[in-house]
Coordinates of N, CA and C and ligand atoms in Angstrom, one line a residue:
M33 N 6.5 -1.8 -5.9 CA 7.5 -1.0 -6.3 C 8.8 -1.8 -6.4
N34 N 9.6 -1.5 -7.5 CA 10.8 -2.2 -7.9 C 11.9 -1.0 -7.8
I35 N 13.0 -1.4 -7.0 CA 14.0 -0.3 -7.0 C 15.4 -0.9 -7.6
Q36 N 15.9 -0.1 -8.5 CA 17.2 -0.6 -8.9 C 18.3 0.5 -8.9
V37 N 19.5 0.1 -8.8 CA 20.7 1.0 -8.7 C 21.4 0.8 -10.1
I38 N 21.7 2.0 -10.8 CA 22.4 1.7 -12.1 C 23.5 2.9 -12.2
K39 N 24.5 2.7 -12.8 CA 25.5 3.5 -13.0 C 25.5 4.1 -14.5
G40 N 25.6 5.3 -14.6 CA 25.6 5.9 -16.0 C 25.0 7.3 -15.9
D41 N 24.7 7.7 -17.3 CA 24.1 8.9 -17.6 C 22.6 8.9 -17.7
I42 N 22.1 9.8 -16.8 CA 20.5 9.7 -16.7 C 19.9 10.0 -18.0
T43 N 20.6 11.0 -18.8 CA 19.9 11.5 -20.1 C 19.7 10.4 -21.0
K44 N 20.4 9.3 -20.9 CA 20.3 8.2 -22.0 C 19.2 7.2 -21.7
L45 N 18.6 7.3 -20.5 CA 17.7 6.3 -20.0 C 16.2 6.3 -20.8
D46 N 15.7 5.1 -21.0 CA 14.5 4.9 -21.7 C 13.5 4.5 -20.5
V47 N 13.0 5.7 -19.9 CA 12.0 5.5 -18.8 C 10.9 6.6 -19.1
D48 N 9.9 6.4 -18.4 CA 8.8 7.3 -18.3 C 9.2 8.8 -18.1
A49 N 10.0 8.9 -16.9 CA 10.4 10.2 -16.4 C 11.8 10.2 -15.9
I50 N 12.6 11.2 -16.2 CA 13.7 11.4 -15.5 C 13.6 12.6 -14.5
V51 N 14.4 12.6 -13.4 CA 14.2 13.7 -12.4 C 15.5 14.5 -12.7
N52 N 15.4 15.9 -12.7 CA 16.4 16.8 -12.9 C 16.7 17.5 -11.6
A53 N 18.0 17.5 -11.2 CA 18.4 18.2 -10.0 C 18.7 19.6 -10.4
A54 N 17.5 20.6 -10.3 CA 17.6 21.9 -10.8 C 17.9 22.9 -9.8
N55 N 17.9 24.1 -10.2 CA 17.9 25.3 -9.3 C 16.7 25.9 -9.5
S56 N 16.3 26.8 -8.4 CA 15.0 27.5 -8.2 C 14.6 28.3 -9.6
S57 N 15.5 28.8 -10.5 CA 15.2 29.3 -11.6 C 14.5 28.5 -12.7
L58 N 14.8 27.2 -12.6 CA 14.6 26.1 -13.7 C 15.1 26.5 -15.0
L59 N 16.0 27.4 -15.1 CA 16.5 27.9 -16.5 C 17.8 27.2 -16.7
G60 N 18.1 26.1 -16.1 CA 19.4 25.5 -16.6 C 20.5 25.7 -15.7
G61 N 21.6 24.9 -15.7 CA 22.7 25.2 -15.0 C 23.9 24.2 -15.2
G62 N 24.7 23.7 -14.4 CA 25.8 22.7 -14.5 C 25.2 21.4 -14.2
G63 N 26.2 20.5 -13.9 CA 25.9 19.2 -13.5 C 24.8 18.4 -14.3
V64 N 24.0 17.7 -13.6 CA 22.9 16.9 -14.3 C 21.9 17.8 -15.1
D65 N 21.8 19.1 -14.5 CA 20.8 19.9 -15.2 C 21.4 20.4 -16.5
G66 N 22.6 20.7 -16.5 CA 23.1 21.1 -17.9 C 23.1 19.9 -18.9
A67 N 23.3 18.9 -18.5 CA 23.4 17.6 -19.3 C 22.0 17.3 -19.8
I68 N 20.9 17.5 -19.1 CA 19.5 17.2 -19.3 C 19.1 18.3 -20.3
H69 N 19.5 19.6 -20.2 CA 19.0 20.6 -21.1 C 19.7 20.3 -22.4
R70 N 21.0 20.0 -22.5 CA 21.7 19.8 -23.6 C 21.1 18.6 -24.5
A71 N 20.7 17.5 -23.7 CA 20.3 16.4 -24.4 C 18.8 16.6 -24.7
A72 N 18.0 17.3 -24.1 CA 16.5 17.5 -24.5 C 16.3 18.4 -25.6
G73 N 17.3 19.5 -25.6 CA 17.1 20.6 -26.6 C 16.5 21.9 -26.0
K74 N 16.4 22.9 -27.0 CA 16.0 24.2 -26.6 C 14.6 24.2 -26.2
E75 N 13.8 23.4 -26.7 CA 12.4 23.4 -26.3 C 12.1 23.2 -25.0
L76 N 13.0 22.5 -24.3 CA 12.9 22.2 -22.8 C 13.0 23.5 -22.1
L77 N 14.0 24.3 -22.5 CA 14.2 25.7 -21.8 C 13.0 26.6 -22.0
A78 N 12.3 26.5 -23.1 CA 11.3 27.3 -23.6 C 10.1 26.9 -22.7
E79 N 9.9 25.7 -22.5 CA 8.8 25.3 -21.5 C 9.1 25.7 -20.1
C80 N 10.4 25.4 -19.6 CA 10.8 25.8 -18.2 C 10.6 27.2 -18.1
R81 N 10.7 28.1 -19.0 CA 10.4 29.6 -18.8 C 9.1 30.0 -18.4
L82 N 8.2 29.2 -18.9 CA 6.8 29.3 -18.6 C 6.4 28.9 -17.1
L83 N 7.3 28.2 -16.4 CA 6.9 27.6 -15.1 C 7.1 28.6 -13.8
G84 N 7.8 29.8 -14.1 CA 7.8 30.6 -13.0 C 8.7 30.2 -11.9
G85 N 9.7 29.3 -12.2 CA 10.6 28.9 -11.2 C 10.0 27.6 -10.2
C86 N 10.8 27.4 -9.2 CA 10.3 26.3 -8.3 C 11.1 26.5 -6.9
K87 N 10.3 26.3 -5.9 CA 10.8 26.5 -4.6 C 11.7 25.2 -4.2
T88 N 12.6 25.4 -3.4 CA 13.5 24.2 -2.8 C 12.5 23.2 -2.2
G89 N 12.8 21.9 -2.6 CA 11.8 20.9 -2.0 C 10.6 20.6 -2.9
E90 N 10.3 21.5 -3.8 CA 9.0 21.1 -4.7 C 9.6 20.7 -6.0
A91 N 8.5 20.3 -6.9 CA 8.9 19.7 -8.3 C 7.9 20.2 -9.2
K92 N 8.4 20.3 -10.5 CA 7.4 20.5 -11.6 C 7.9 19.7 -12.9
I93 N 6.8 19.5 -13.6 CA 7.0 18.5 -14.7 C 7.0 19.2 -16.1
T94 N 7.8 18.8 -17.0 CA 7.9 19.1 -18.4 C 7.8 17.9 -19.2
K95 N 7.7 18.1 -20.5 CA 7.8 17.1 -21.7 C 9.4 16.8 -21.6
G96 N 9.7 15.7 -22.3 CA 11.2 15.3 -22.4 C 11.9 15.7 -23.7
Y97 N 10.9 16.2 -24.6 CA 11.5 16.6 -25.8 C 12.5 15.6 -26.5
N98 N 13.8 15.9 -26.8 CA 14.7 15.0 -27.5 C 15.2 13.8 -26.6
L99 N 14.9 13.7 -25.4 CA 15.2 12.6 -24.5 C 14.3 11.3 -24.9
K100 N 14.7 10.3 -24.5 CA 13.9 9.1 -24.7 C 12.8 9.2 -23.7
A101 N 13.1 9.7 -22.6 CA 12.2 9.8 -21.4 C 11.0 10.8 -21.9
K102 N 9.7 10.5 -21.5 CA 8.6 11.2 -22.0 C 8.5 12.5 -21.2
Y103 N 9.0 12.4 -20.1 CA 8.8 13.6 -19.2 C 10.2 14.0 -18.5
V104 N 10.4 15.1 -18.0 CA 11.4 15.5 -17.0 C 10.6 16.2 -15.9
I105 N 11.1 15.6 -14.5 CA 10.5 16.2 -13.4 C 11.6 16.9 -12.9
H106 N 11.5 18.2 -12.7 CA 12.4 19.2 -12.2 C 12.3 19.5 -10.6
T107 N 13.3 19.0 -9.9 CA 13.1 19.4 -8.5 C 14.3 20.1 -8.0
V108 N 14.2 20.8 -6.9 CA 15.1 21.7 -6.4 C 15.7 21.2 -5.1
G109 N 16.8 20.6 -5.0 CA 17.5 20.2 -3.7 C 17.9 21.3 -2.9
P110 N 18.0 21.0 -1.6 CA 18.6 22.2 -0.7 C 20.2 22.2 -0.9
V111 N 20.6 23.4 -0.8 CA 22.1 23.5 -0.6 C 22.4 23.3 0.8
Y112 N 23.5 22.3 1.0 CA 23.6 21.7 2.3 C 24.2 22.8 3.3
H113 N 23.7 22.9 4.4 CA 24.0 23.8 5.5 C 24.2 23.1 6.8
D114 N 24.1 21.9 6.8 CA 24.1 21.1 8.0 C 23.2 21.6 9.1
R115 N 21.9 21.9 8.6 CA 20.9 22.3 9.6 C 19.7 21.1 9.4
E116 N 18.9 21.2 10.4 CA 17.9 20.2 10.4 C 17.0 20.1 9.2
D117 N 16.6 21.5 8.6 CA 15.7 21.4 7.6 C 16.2 20.9 6.1
D118 N 17.6 20.7 6.2 CA 18.2 20.2 4.8 C 17.4 18.8 4.6
S119 N 17.5 18.0 5.6 CA 16.9 16.7 5.3 C 15.4 16.7 5.0
V120 N 14.8 17.6 5.6 CA 13.3 17.7 5.4 C 13.0 18.1 3.9
L121 N 13.9 19.1 3.5 CA 13.9 19.5 2.1 C 14.1 18.5 1.1
L122 N 15.3 17.6 1.3 CA 15.7 16.7 0.4 C 14.7 15.6 0.3
E123 N 14.1 15.2 1.5 CA 12.9 14.2 1.5 C 11.8 14.8 0.7
S124 N 11.6 16.0 0.7 CA 10.4 16.6 0.0 C 10.6 16.7 -1.4
C125 N 11.8 16.7 -1.8 CA 12.2 16.5 -3.3 C 11.7 15.2 -3.8
Y126 N 12.1 14.2 -3.1 CA 11.7 12.8 -3.6 C 10.2 12.6 -3.5
K127 N 9.5 13.0 -2.5 CA 8.1 12.9 -2.4 C 7.4 13.7 -3.4
S128 N 7.8 15.0 -3.6 CA 7.1 15.8 -4.6 C 7.3 15.2 -6.1
S129 N 8.4 14.7 -6.3 CA 8.7 13.9 -7.5 C 7.9 12.8 -7.8
M130 N 7.6 12.0 -6.7 CA 6.8 10.8 -6.8 C 5.5 11.2 -6.8
A131 N 4.9 12.1 -6.3 CA 3.5 12.7 -6.5 C 3.2 13.1 -7.8
L132 N 4.1 13.7 -8.5 CA 4.0 14.2 -9.9 C 3.8 12.8 -10.8
A133 N 4.8 12.0 -10.4 CA 4.8 10.7 -11.3 C 3.4 9.9 -11.0
L134 N 2.9 9.9 -10.0 CA 1.6 9.2 -9.8 C 0.5 10.1 -10.5
E135 N 0.5 11.3 -10.4 CA -0.5 12.1 -11.1 C -0.5 12.0 -12.7
N136 N 0.7 11.7 -13.1 CA 0.9 11.8 -14.6 C 1.1 10.3 -15.1
D137 N 0.8 9.3 -14.5 CA 0.7 7.9 -14.9 C 2.0 7.5 -15.3
I138 N 3.0 7.8 -14.5 CA 4.4 7.5 -14.9 C 4.8 6.2 -14.0
H139 N 5.3 5.2 -14.8 CA 5.5 4.0 -14.2 C 7.0 3.6 -14.2
S140 N 7.8 4.4 -14.6 CA 9.2 4.2 -14.3 C 9.8 5.6 -14.3
I141 N 10.8 5.7 -13.2 CA 11.3 7.1 -13.0 C 12.7 6.9 -12.6
A142 N 13.6 7.8 -13.1 CA 15.1 7.7 -12.7 C 15.4 9.0 -11.9
F143 N 16.2 8.9 -10.8 CA 16.5 9.9 -10.0 C 18.1 9.9 -10.1
P144 N 18.6 11.1 -10.2 CA 20.0 11.3 -9.9 C 20.2 11.5 -8.3
A145 N 21.4 11.7 -7.9 CA 21.5 11.8 -6.3 C 21.5 13.4 -6.1
I146 N 20.3 13.7 -6.0 CA 19.9 15.2 -5.8 C 20.9 15.9 -4.8
S147 N 21.3 17.0 -4.9 CA 22.0 17.8 -3.9 C 23.5 17.4 -3.8
T148 N 23.9 16.4 -4.2 CA 25.1 15.7 -3.9 C 26.3 16.2 -4.7
G149 N 26.0 17.1 -5.6 CA 27.1 17.8 -6.4 C 27.4 19.2 -6.0
V150 N 27.0 20.0 -7.0 CA 27.3 21.5 -6.6 C 26.7 21.9 -5.2
Y151 N 25.6 21.3 -4.8 CA 24.9 21.6 -3.6 C 25.5 21.1 -2.2
G152 N 26.5 20.2 -2.5 CA 27.3 19.8 -1.4 C 26.7 19.0 -0.3
Y153 N 25.6 18.3 -0.5 CA 25.2 17.5 0.5 C 25.9 16.2 0.6
P154 N 26.3 15.8 1.9 CA 27.2 14.7 1.9 C 26.5 13.4 1.3
K155 N 27.3 12.7 0.6 CA 26.6 11.7 -0.4 C 26.1 10.6 0.5
D156 N 26.7 10.3 1.7 CA 26.2 9.0 2.4 C 24.8 9.5 3.0
K157 N 24.8 10.5 3.6 CA 23.6 11.1 4.3 C 22.4 11.4 3.1
A158 N 22.9 11.7 2.0 CA 21.7 12.0 0.9 C 21.1 10.8 0.4
C159 N 22.0 9.7 0.2 CA 21.6 8.5 -0.4 C 20.6 7.8 0.7
K160 N 21.0 7.9 1.9 CA 20.0 7.2 3.0 C 18.8 7.9 3.0
I161 N 18.6 9.1 2.9 CA 17.3 9.9 2.8 C 16.5 9.4 1.4
A162 N 17.3 9.4 0.3 CA 16.7 9.0 -0.9 C 16.1 7.7 -0.7
V163 N 16.9 6.7 -0.3 CA 16.2 5.2 -0.3 C 15.1 5.2 0.7
K164 N 15.2 5.7 2.0 CA 14.2 5.6 2.8 C 12.9 6.4 2.4
T165 N 13.0 7.5 1.9 CA 11.9 8.3 1.4 C 11.2 7.4 0.2
I166 N 11.9 6.9 -0.6 CA 11.2 6.3 -1.8 C 10.6 5.0 -1.3
K167 N 11.2 4.3 -0.5 CA 10.7 3.0 0.1 C 9.4 3.3 0.9
E168 N 9.3 4.4 1.5 CA 8.1 4.9 2.3 C 6.9 5.1 1.3
Y169 N 7.4 5.6 0.1 CA 6.3 6.1 -0.8 C 5.9 4.9 -1.7
D170 N 5.3 3.9 -0.9 CA 5.0 2.7 -1.7 C 3.7 2.7 -2.2
K171 N 3.1 3.6 -2.9 CA 1.6 3.8 -3.2 C 1.1 3.0 -4.5
Y172 N 2.2 2.8 -5.5 CA 1.5 2.2 -6.8 C 2.7 1.5 -7.4
D173 N 2.3 0.8 -8.5 CA 3.4 0.0 -9.3 C 4.3 0.9 -10.0
I174 N 5.5 1.1 -9.6 CA 6.4 1.8 -10.4 C 7.9 1.4 -10.2
D175 N 8.6 1.4 -11.3 CA 10.0 1.2 -11.2 C 10.9 2.3 -11.1
V176 N 11.6 2.4 -10.0 CA 12.5 3.5 -9.5 C 13.9 3.2 -9.7
Y177 N 14.7 4.0 -10.4 CA 16.0 3.7 -10.7 C 16.8 4.8 -10.0
F178 N 17.8 4.5 -9.2 CA 18.7 5.6 -8.7 C 20.0 5.5 -9.6
V179 N 20.2 6.5 -10.2 CA 21.2 6.6 -11.2 C 22.4 7.3 -10.7
C180 N 23.6 6.6 -10.7 CA 24.8 7.1 -10.2 C 25.8 7.5 -11.2
F181 N 26.4 8.6 -11.1 CA 27.3 9.1 -11.9 C 28.8 8.8 -11.7
D182 N 29.0 8.5 -10.4 CA 30.2 8.1 -9.9 C 30.2 6.9 -8.9
S183 N 31.4 6.2 -8.8 CA 31.5 4.8 -8.2 C 31.2 5.0 -6.7
E184 N 31.5 6.1 -6.1 CA 31.3 6.2 -4.8 C 29.7 6.2 -4.4
T185 N 28.9 6.9 -5.2 CA 27.4 6.9 -5.0 C 26.9 5.6 -5.3
Y186 N 27.5 4.9 -6.4 CA 27.0 3.8 -6.8 C 27.1 2.6 -5.8
G187 N 28.4 2.8 -4.9 CA 28.7 1.8 -3.7 C 27.7 2.2 -2.7
L188 N 27.4 3.4 -2.5 CA 26.5 3.8 -1.4 C 25.2 3.3 -1.6
Y189 N 24.7 3.5 -2.7 CA 23.3 3.1 -3.0 C 23.0 1.5 -2.9
N190 N 24.1 0.8 -3.5 CA 24.1 -0.6 -3.4 C 24.1 -1.1 -2.0
D191 N 24.8 -0.6 -1.1 CA 24.8 -1.1 0.2 C 23.5 -0.8 0.9
L192 N 22.7 0.2 0.5 CA 21.4 0.5 1.1 C 20.3 -0.3 0.5
I193 N 20.4 -0.8 -0.7 CA 19.3 -1.5 -1.5 C 19.4 -3.0 -1.1
Ligands
LIG597 N1 23.6 11.5 -15.0 C1 23.5 11.1 -13.6 N2 23.9 11.8 -12.8 C2 24.6 12.9 -13.0 C3 24.7 13.3 -14.3 C4 24.2 12.7 -15.4 N3 24.4 13.0 -16.7 N4 25.5 14.5 -14.2 C5 25.8 14.7 -13.0 N5 25.2 13.8 -12.2 P1 24.5 18.3 -9.4 P2 23.0 19.3 -7.2 C6 25.3 13.7 -10.7 O1 25.7 19.2 -9.1 O2 24.0 19.0 -6.2 C7 23.2 22.7 -11.3 O3 24.0 23.8 -11.6 C8 26.3 14.2 -10.0 O4 27.6 13.5 -9.9 O5 24.1 18.1 -10.9 O6 21.6 19.0 -6.9 C9 21.8 23.2 -11.0 O7 21.4 24.2 -12.1 C10 25.8 14.2 -8.6 O8 26.0 12.9 -7.9 O9 23.2 18.7 -8.7 C11 21.9 23.7 -9.6 O10 22.4 25.0 -9.6 C12 24.3 14.6 -8.8 O11 24.2 14.2 -10.2 C13 22.8 22.8 -8.9 O12 23.7 22.2 -9.9 C14 23.9 15.8 -8.5 O13 25.0 16.8 -8.8 C15 22.2 21.5 -8.1 O14 23.1 20.9 -7.5

């Protein structure tokens, strides 16, 4: 496994799959979710409508449509409440996304910092969970990119990698 930290817009990446920090409806929203739907086009929403939503900590896969990425893996992070199961659910987002990557022969995957925007997860805690969970999921040959939209997140990931 090869892990890299990059700064920028996840919708522009030429990878097998990008991960979307979605909500349980899977019908779009703000933040990275809105950006991915805008860039992928209306067909993404049409496919998402067929999926029947997604539970927190789980993940579902669609095609990437107008994106360079072949697939979008939609996962639903926890809204931060400072409870014990926040970290379990966030960890589960990364694990479920990696499990779908393995099943779908995905060899490059880009993650945004799930839950650290609208859902309020403290960035330092969330980045630690992301890195630890991905490092532990060392099952096959895959390039993993942590994509940071802001300098603070970029700094945190770089300190951890
Ligand atoms: N590329 C990479 N990262 C991005 C981009 C982008 N284009 N845009 C934002 N980020 P958020 P959440 C970063 O709020 O906290 C939506 O409305 C952002 O700076 O997108 O999991 C959904 O529909 C932050 O670091 O996701 C849900 O309702 C990270 O992506 C809810 O927000 C995650 O921020 C999910 O909230």
